[in-house]
PDB file of C-alpha atoms in Angstrom:
ATOM      1  CA  MET A 594      36.904 -17.097  19.030  1.00 47.00           C
ATOM      2  CA  THR A 595      39.149 -19.988  19.975  1.00 48.00           C
ATOM      3  CA  HIS A 596      40.112 -22.523  17.371  1.00 54.00           C
ATOM      4  CA  PRO A 597      41.060 -26.137  17.875  1.00 52.00           C
ATOM      5  CA  ALA A 598      44.684 -26.890  17.170  1.00 50.00           C
ATOM      6  CA  ASP A 599      45.295 -27.642  13.524  1.00 46.00           C
ATOM      7  CA  THR A 600      44.907 -31.348  12.973  1.00 49.00           C
ATOM      8  CA  PRO A 601      47.677 -33.407  11.398  1.00 48.00           C
ATOM      9  CA  GLU A 602      45.634 -33.778   8.208  1.00 58.00           C
ATOM     10  CA  ASP A 603      45.902 -30.013   7.628  1.00 74.00           C
ATOM     11  CA  GLN A 604      48.603 -29.571   5.085  1.00 87.00           C
ATOM     12  CA  VAL A 605      48.918 -25.791   5.339  1.00 92.00           C
ATOM     13  CA  SER A 606      51.403 -23.617   7.150  1.00 93.00           C
ATOM     14  CA  PRO A 607      50.440 -21.867  10.402  1.00 93.00           C
ATOM     15  CA  LYS A 608      50.570 -18.552   8.512  1.00 94.00           C
ATOM     16  CA  THR A 609      48.111 -19.836   5.893  1.00 94.00           C
ATOM     17  CA  ALA A 610      45.843 -21.298   8.598  1.00 94.00           C
ATOM     18  CA  ALA A 611      45.848 -17.936  10.396  1.00 94.00           C
ATOM     19  CA  ALA A 612      45.015 -16.119   7.149  1.00 95.00           C
ATOM     20  CA  LEU A 613      42.140 -18.510   6.440  1.00 96.00           C
ATOM     21  CA  ARG A 614      40.770 -18.173  10.005  1.00 95.00           C
ATOM     22  CA  ALA A 615      40.985 -14.382   9.847  1.00 96.00           C
ATOM     23  CA  ALA A 616      39.227 -14.394   6.475  1.00 95.00           C
ATOM     24  CA  LYS A 617      36.578 -16.762   7.841  1.00 94.00           C
ATOM     25  CA  THR A 618      35.980 -14.483  10.840  1.00 93.00           C
ATOM     26  CA  ARG A 619      35.732 -11.372   8.659  1.00 93.00           C
ATOM     27  CA  LEU A 620      33.221 -13.038   6.358  1.00 91.00           C
ATOM     28  CA  PHE A 621      31.095 -14.352   9.232  1.00 89.00           C
ATOM     29  CA  GLU A 622      31.076 -10.931  10.897  1.00 87.00           C
ATOM     30  CA  GLY A 623      30.091  -9.202   7.661  1.00 84.00           C
ATOM     31  CA  ARG A 624      33.196  -7.079   7.207  1.00 88.00           C
ATOM     32  CA  PRO A 625      35.014  -8.455   4.146  1.00 91.00           C
ATOM     33  CA  GLN A 626      38.093  -6.694   2.802  1.00 92.00           C
ATOM     34  CA  ARG A 627      38.616  -8.295  -0.603  1.00 91.00           C
ATOM     35  CA  THR A 628      35.281  -9.822  -1.662  1.00 91.00           C
ATOM     36  CA  ASP A 629      31.570  -9.023  -1.852  1.00 89.00           C
ATOM     37  CA  GLY A 630      30.987 -10.712   1.520  1.00 87.00           C
ATOM     38  CA  ARG A 631      28.903 -13.670   0.346  1.00 88.00           C
ATOM     39  CA  LEU A 632      29.540 -16.755   2.436  1.00 90.00           C
ATOM     40  CA  THR A 633      31.098 -18.978  -0.203  1.00 92.00           C
ATOM     41  CA  LYS A 634      34.308 -20.972  -0.162  1.00 94.00           C
ATOM     42  CA  GLU A 635      35.411 -19.024  -3.213  1.00 93.00           C
ATOM     43  CA  ASN A 636      35.218 -15.840  -1.147  1.00 94.00           C
ATOM     44  CA  LEU A 637      36.998 -17.578   1.743  1.00 95.00           C
ATOM     45  CA  TYR A 638      40.152 -18.335  -0.230  1.00 95.00           C
ATOM     46  CA  LYS A 639      40.037 -14.981  -2.019  1.00 95.00           C
ATOM     47  CA  GLU A 640      39.595 -13.156   1.292  1.00 94.00           C
ATOM     48  CA  ALA A 641      42.566 -15.090   2.728  1.00 95.00           C
ATOM     49  CA  GLN A 642      44.568 -14.442  -0.446  1.00 95.00           C
ATOM     50  CA  VAL A 643      45.438 -18.089  -0.918  1.00 95.00           C
ATOM     51  CA  SER A 644      44.719 -20.475  -3.777  1.00 95.00           C
ATOM     52  CA  ARG A 645      41.726 -22.780  -3.790  1.00 95.00           C
ATOM     53  CA  ALA A 646      44.045 -25.784  -3.669  1.00 95.00           C
ATOM     54  CA  THR A 647      45.743 -24.396  -0.557  1.00 94.00           C
ATOM     55  CA  MET A 648      42.384 -23.777   1.105  1.00 95.00           C
ATOM     56  CA  ASN A 649      41.281 -27.321   0.259  1.00 95.00           C
ATOM     57  CA  ARG A 650      44.244 -28.693   2.236  1.00 95.00           C
ATOM     58  CA  ALA A 651      43.024 -26.923   5.418  1.00 95.00           C
ATOM     59  CA  HIS A 652      40.559 -29.648   6.420  1.00 94.00           C
ATOM     60  CA  ALA A 653      39.937 -28.418   9.996  1.00 94.00           C
ATOM     61  CA  ILE A 654      39.161 -24.877   8.839  1.00 95.00           C
ATOM     62  CA  LEU A 655      36.840 -26.168   6.107  1.00 95.00           C
ATOM     63  CA  ALA A 656      35.085 -28.381   8.677  1.00 95.00           C
ATOM     64  CA  GLU A 657      34.582 -25.304  10.898  1.00 93.00           C
ATOM     65  CA  TRP A 658      33.286 -23.413   7.867  1.00 94.00           C
ATOM     66  CA  ASP A 659      30.821 -26.177   6.982  1.00 94.00           C
ATOM     67  CA  THR A 660      29.638 -26.439  10.616  1.00 94.00           C
ATOM     68  CA  HIS A 661      29.016 -22.695  10.834  1.00 92.00           C
ATOM     69  CA  ILE A 662      27.199 -22.596   7.488  1.00 91.00           C
ATOM     70  CA  ALA A 663      25.035 -25.569   8.489  1.00 90.00           C
ATOM     71  CA  ALA A 664      24.120 -23.882  11.779  1.00 88.00           C
ATOM     72  CA  HIS A 665      23.678 -20.282  10.603  1.00 83.00           C
ATOM     73  CA  GLY A 666      22.993 -20.509   6.869  1.00 83.00           C
ATOM     74  CA  LYS A 667      24.702 -18.673   4.050  1.00 84.00           C
ATOM     75  CA  ALA A 668      23.131 -15.292   4.739  1.00 80.00           C
ATOM     76  CA  THR A 669      25.543 -12.577   5.787  1.00 77.00           C
ATOM     77  CA  PRO A 670      24.495 -10.175   8.551  1.00 74.00           C
ATOM     78  CA  GLY A 671      23.654  -7.566   5.911  1.00 78.00           C
ATOM     79  CA  GLU A 672      21.614 -10.068   3.903  1.00 81.00           C
ATOM     80  CA  ALA A 673      19.794 -11.224   7.038  1.00 82.00           C
ATOM     81  CA  LYS A 674      18.938  -7.610   7.896  1.00 87.00           C
ATOM     82  CA  ARG A 675      17.801  -6.989   4.314  1.00 89.00           C
ATOM     83  CA  ASP A 676      15.684 -10.149   4.301  1.00 90.00           C
ATOM     84  CA  ALA A 677      14.063  -9.140   7.602  1.00 92.00           C
ATOM     85  CA  ALA A 678      13.283  -5.691   6.188  1.00 96.00           C
ATOM     86  CA  ILE A 679      11.797  -7.253   3.052  1.00 96.00           C
ATOM     87  CA  ALA A 680       9.651  -9.620   5.129  1.00 96.00           C
ATOM     88  CA  ASP A 681       8.416  -6.677   7.227  1.00 97.00           C
ATOM     89  CA  LEU A 682       7.610  -4.656   4.109  1.00 97.00           C
ATOM     90  CA  LYS A 683       5.736  -7.601   2.592  1.00 97.00           C
ATOM     91  CA  LYS A 684       3.694  -7.956   5.777  1.00 97.00           C
ATOM     92  CA  ARG A 685       2.884  -4.229   5.806  1.00 97.00           C
ATOM     93  CA  LEU A 686       2.001  -4.324   2.100  1.00 97.00           C
ATOM     94  CA  ALA A 687      -0.382  -7.245   2.643  1.00 97.00           C
ATOM     95  CA  LYS A 688      -2.074  -5.348   5.500  1.00 97.00           C
ATOM     96  CA  LYS A 689      -2.451  -2.191   3.386  1.00 97.00           C
ATOM     97  CA  THR A 690      -3.788  -4.260   0.481  1.00 97.00           C
ATOM     98  CA  ARG A 691      -6.452  -5.760   2.761  1.00 97.00           C
ATOM     99  CA  GLU A 692      -7.364  -2.263   3.997  1.00 97.00           C
ATOM    100  CA  CYS A 693      -7.619  -0.956   0.419  1.00 97.00           C
ATOM    101  CA  THR A 694      -9.830  -3.887  -0.578  1.00 97.00           C
ATOM    102  CA  LEU A 695     -12.134  -3.214   2.367  1.00 97.00           C
ATOM    103  CA  LEU A 696     -12.332   0.492   1.519  1.00 97.00           C
ATOM    104  CA  GLU A 697     -12.953  -0.286  -2.144  1.00 97.00           C
ATOM    105  CA  ASN A 698     -15.849  -2.563  -1.181  1.00 97.00           C
ATOM    106  CA  LYS A 699     -17.301   0.170   1.055  1.00 97.00           C
ATOM    107  CA  LEU A 700     -16.940   2.666  -1.788  1.00 97.00           C
ATOM    108  CA  LYS A 701     -18.782   0.353  -4.181  1.00 97.00           C
ATOM    109  CA  ALA A 702     -21.590  -0.085  -1.641  1.00 97.00           C
ATOM    110  CA  ALA A 703     -21.843   3.696  -1.174  1.00 97.00           C
ATOM    111  CA  GLN A 704     -21.874   4.172  -4.949  1.00 97.00           C
ATOM    112  CA  THR A 705     -24.736   1.700  -5.282  1.00 96.00           C
ATOM    113  CA  ALA A 706     -26.707   3.390  -2.480  1.00 96.00           C
ATOM    114  CA  ILE A 707     -26.161   6.844  -4.001  1.00 96.00           C
ATOM    115  CA  ALA A 708     -27.280   5.621  -7.430  1.00 96.00           C
ATOM    116  CA  ALA A 709     -30.432   4.088  -5.917  1.00 94.00           C
ATOM    117  CA  LEU A 710     -31.210   7.308  -4.037  1.00 95.00           C
ATOM    118  CA  TYR A 711     -30.673   9.352  -7.208  1.00 95.00           C
ATOM    119  CA  HIS A 712     -33.098   7.193  -9.184  1.00 95.00           C
ATOM    120  CA  ASP A 713     -35.671   7.315  -6.357  1.00 93.00           C
ATOM    121  CA  ASN A 714     -35.318  11.102  -6.252  1.00 94.00           C
ATOM    122  CA  GLU A 715     -35.815  11.364 -10.011  1.00 93.00           C
ATOM    123  CA  ALA A 716     -38.915   9.149  -9.826  1.00 91.00           C
ATOM    124  CA  LEU A 717     -40.352  11.269  -7.025  1.00 91.00           C
ATOM    125  CA  ARG A 718     -39.698  14.467  -8.997  1.00 90.00           C
ATOM    126  CA  GLN A 719     -41.470  13.032 -12.038  1.00 89.00           C
ATOM    127  CA  GLN A 720     -44.427  11.909  -9.924  1.00 87.00           C
ATOM    128  CA  LEU A 721     -44.622  15.346  -8.292  1.00 87.00           C
ATOM    129  CA  ASP A 722     -44.548  17.048 -11.698  1.00 84.00           C
ATOM    130  CA  LYS A 723     -47.313  14.742 -12.974  1.00 83.00           C
ATOM    131  CA  ASP A 724     -49.568  15.141  -9.885  1.00 76.00           C
ATOM    132  CA  VAL A 725     -49.316  18.910  -9.781  1.00 67.00           C
ATOM    133  CA  SER A 726     -50.560  19.754 -13.232  1.00 59.00           C
ATOM    134  CA  GLY A 727     -52.584  22.796 -12.326  1.00 55.00           C
ATOM    135  CA  VAL A 728     -52.157  25.819 -10.179  1.00 53.00           C
ATOM    136  CA  VAL A 729     -51.658  25.183  -6.538  1.00 56.00           C
ATOM    137  CA  THR A 730     -53.738  27.339  -4.259  1.00 59.00           C
ATOM    138  CA  PRO A 731     -52.043  28.115  -1.018  1.00 57.00           C
ATOM    139  CA  LEU A 732     -53.928  27.225   2.133  1.00 63.00           C
ATOM    140  CA  ARG A 733     -53.691  30.754   3.420  1.00 63.00           C
ATOM    141  CA  PRO A 734     -53.184  33.861   1.434  1.00 62.00           C
ATOM    142  CA  ARG A 735     -49.744  35.303   1.230  1.00 63.00           C
ATOM    143  CA  GLY A 736     -48.906  38.814   2.093  1.00 62.00           C
ATOM    144  CA  PRO A 737     -49.528  40.953   5.156  1.00 67.00           C
ATOM    145  CA  ARG A 738     -52.192  39.703   7.506  1.00 62.00           C
ATOM    146  CA  GLN A 739     -55.309  41.702   7.717  1.00 61.00           C
ATOM    147  CA  ARG A 740     -57.018  42.345  10.998  1.00 59.00           C
ATOM    148  CA  ARG A 741     -60.737  42.176  11.328  1.00 55.00           C
TER     149      ARG A 741
END
């Protein structure tokens, strides 16, 4: 990554500017050495091992920082990957929830149908018991057939 020459308003040494640029690059690439990797100016000066006041005098580097943050956001590569995984999991969860709701509705419909069939069956059994009060004579006699 090429950097514009330090502007006259930068009031930091070339060594400090190099340390800040290296720290900025490490943070943007998601490989911090001295911080948790969040993209904050506090982490920038800590990563560069300079004071906040020294960092604040590096106007060109801070302008680059602000430009990058405005274009790419404050999410580190790890956070972006995590957020993408969370979004995917939320999408999959919503799909599974819809499937479960559909299956639950089908189960309730089956339960209702089974209950109706059970009650119909019981009513038919009671009617059969009431209609057949006497002995039922078979239409043909049981047992071995006799020849004439």
